């Protein structure tokens, strides 16, 4: 079946099987490999993207279900000139990554968290990110990056 999605401002039209997950569409059909597949069970959050501006785990949604919608992946956050999104910059400055596997999904989840809440507390950040796992246990610096941005609100 044909699925048409606007991914990072570019229309992507591909013929896929009806059972194709959104994460597979993004990685395999659209060729955007920044969105990672971690667990296939919605437990880890490595596949987190924005669907019409809201954070979702793309392993839980069929591409056909979101036909015609707007997707933003980690590749779509930075400006065209390479300027990092403020959350990406905060992750860089706060050393909020280790192996980097969770980072794309974590950044996407953090952007939504800060967009939805201002002046977050540490416990609110930790609770807000419960669905995204960092196997390297780099949470301290991830929380630090989010707290820095929640004070200025992106």
mmCIF file of C-alpha atoms in Angstrom, residues 48-50 53-55 72-74 77-78 85-89 91 103-117 120 129 146 149-150 153-154:
data_model
loop_
_atom_site.group_PDB
_atom_site.id
_atom_site.type_symbol
_atom_site.label_atom_id
_atom_site.label_comp_id
_atom_site.label_asym_id
_atom_site.label_seq_id
_atom_site.Cartn_x
_atom_site.Cartn_y
_atom_site.Cartn_z
ATOM 1 C CA UNK A 48 10.728 8.266 19.761
ATOM 2 C CA UNK A 49 9.711 10.798 17.108
ATOM 3 C CA UNK A 50 7.167 13.615 16.931
ATOM 4 C CA UNK A 53 4.114 17.780 17.172
ATOM 5 C CA UNK A 54 3.597 15.147 19.866
ATOM 6 C CA UNK A 55 6.145 12.639 21.116
ATOM 7 C CA UNK A 72 9.765 15.030 12.899
ATOM 8 C CA UNK A 73 12.804 12.872 13.531
ATOM 9 C CA UNK A 74 16.098 13.721 15.207
ATOM 10 C CA UNK A 77 15.505 19.206 14.751
ATOM 11 C CA UNK A 78 18.656 21.022 13.680
ATOM 12 C CA UNK A 85 18.223 22.619 18.270
ATOM 13 C CA UNK A 86 18.505 24.047 21.812
ATOM 14 C CA UNK A 87 17.892 20.592 23.310
ATOM 15 C CA UNK A 88 20.608 19.053 21.153
ATOM 16 C CA UNK A 89 22.930 21.857 22.241
ATOM 17 C CA UNK A 91 22.783 17.589 25.563
ATOM 18 C CA UNK A 103 20.105 9.821 22.481
ATOM 19 C CA UNK A 104 17.883 10.477 19.425
ATOM 20 C CA UNK A 105 14.763 9.156 21.167
ATOM 21 C CA UNK A 106 15.726 10.784 24.442
ATOM 22 C CA UNK A 107 16.228 14.185 22.779
ATOM 23 C CA UNK A 108 12.859 13.916 21.018
ATOM 24 C CA UNK A 109 11.122 13.008 24.286
ATOM 25 C CA UNK A 110 12.896 15.849 26.109
ATOM 26 C CA UNK A 111 11.838 18.412 23.502
ATOM 27 C CA UNK A 112 8.196 17.423 24.008
ATOM 28 C CA UNK A 113 8.572 17.415 27.772
ATOM 29 C CA UNK A 114 9.931 20.972 27.812
ATOM 30 C CA UNK A 115 7.384 22.162 25.220
ATOM 31 C CA UNK A 116 4.575 20.885 27.442
ATOM 32 C CA UNK A 117 5.951 22.016 30.819
ATOM 33 C CA UNK A 120 10.252 21.534 35.638
ATOM 34 C CA UNK A 129 11.196 10.505 30.868
ATOM 35 C CA UNK A 146 16.388 19.302 30.433
ATOM 36 C CA UNK A 149 16.180 24.360 29.033
ATOM 37 C CA UNK A 150 12.966 24.146 31.023
ATOM 38 C CA UNK A 153 11.555 27.220 27.695
ATOM 39 C CA UNK A 154 12.464 26.561 24.096
#
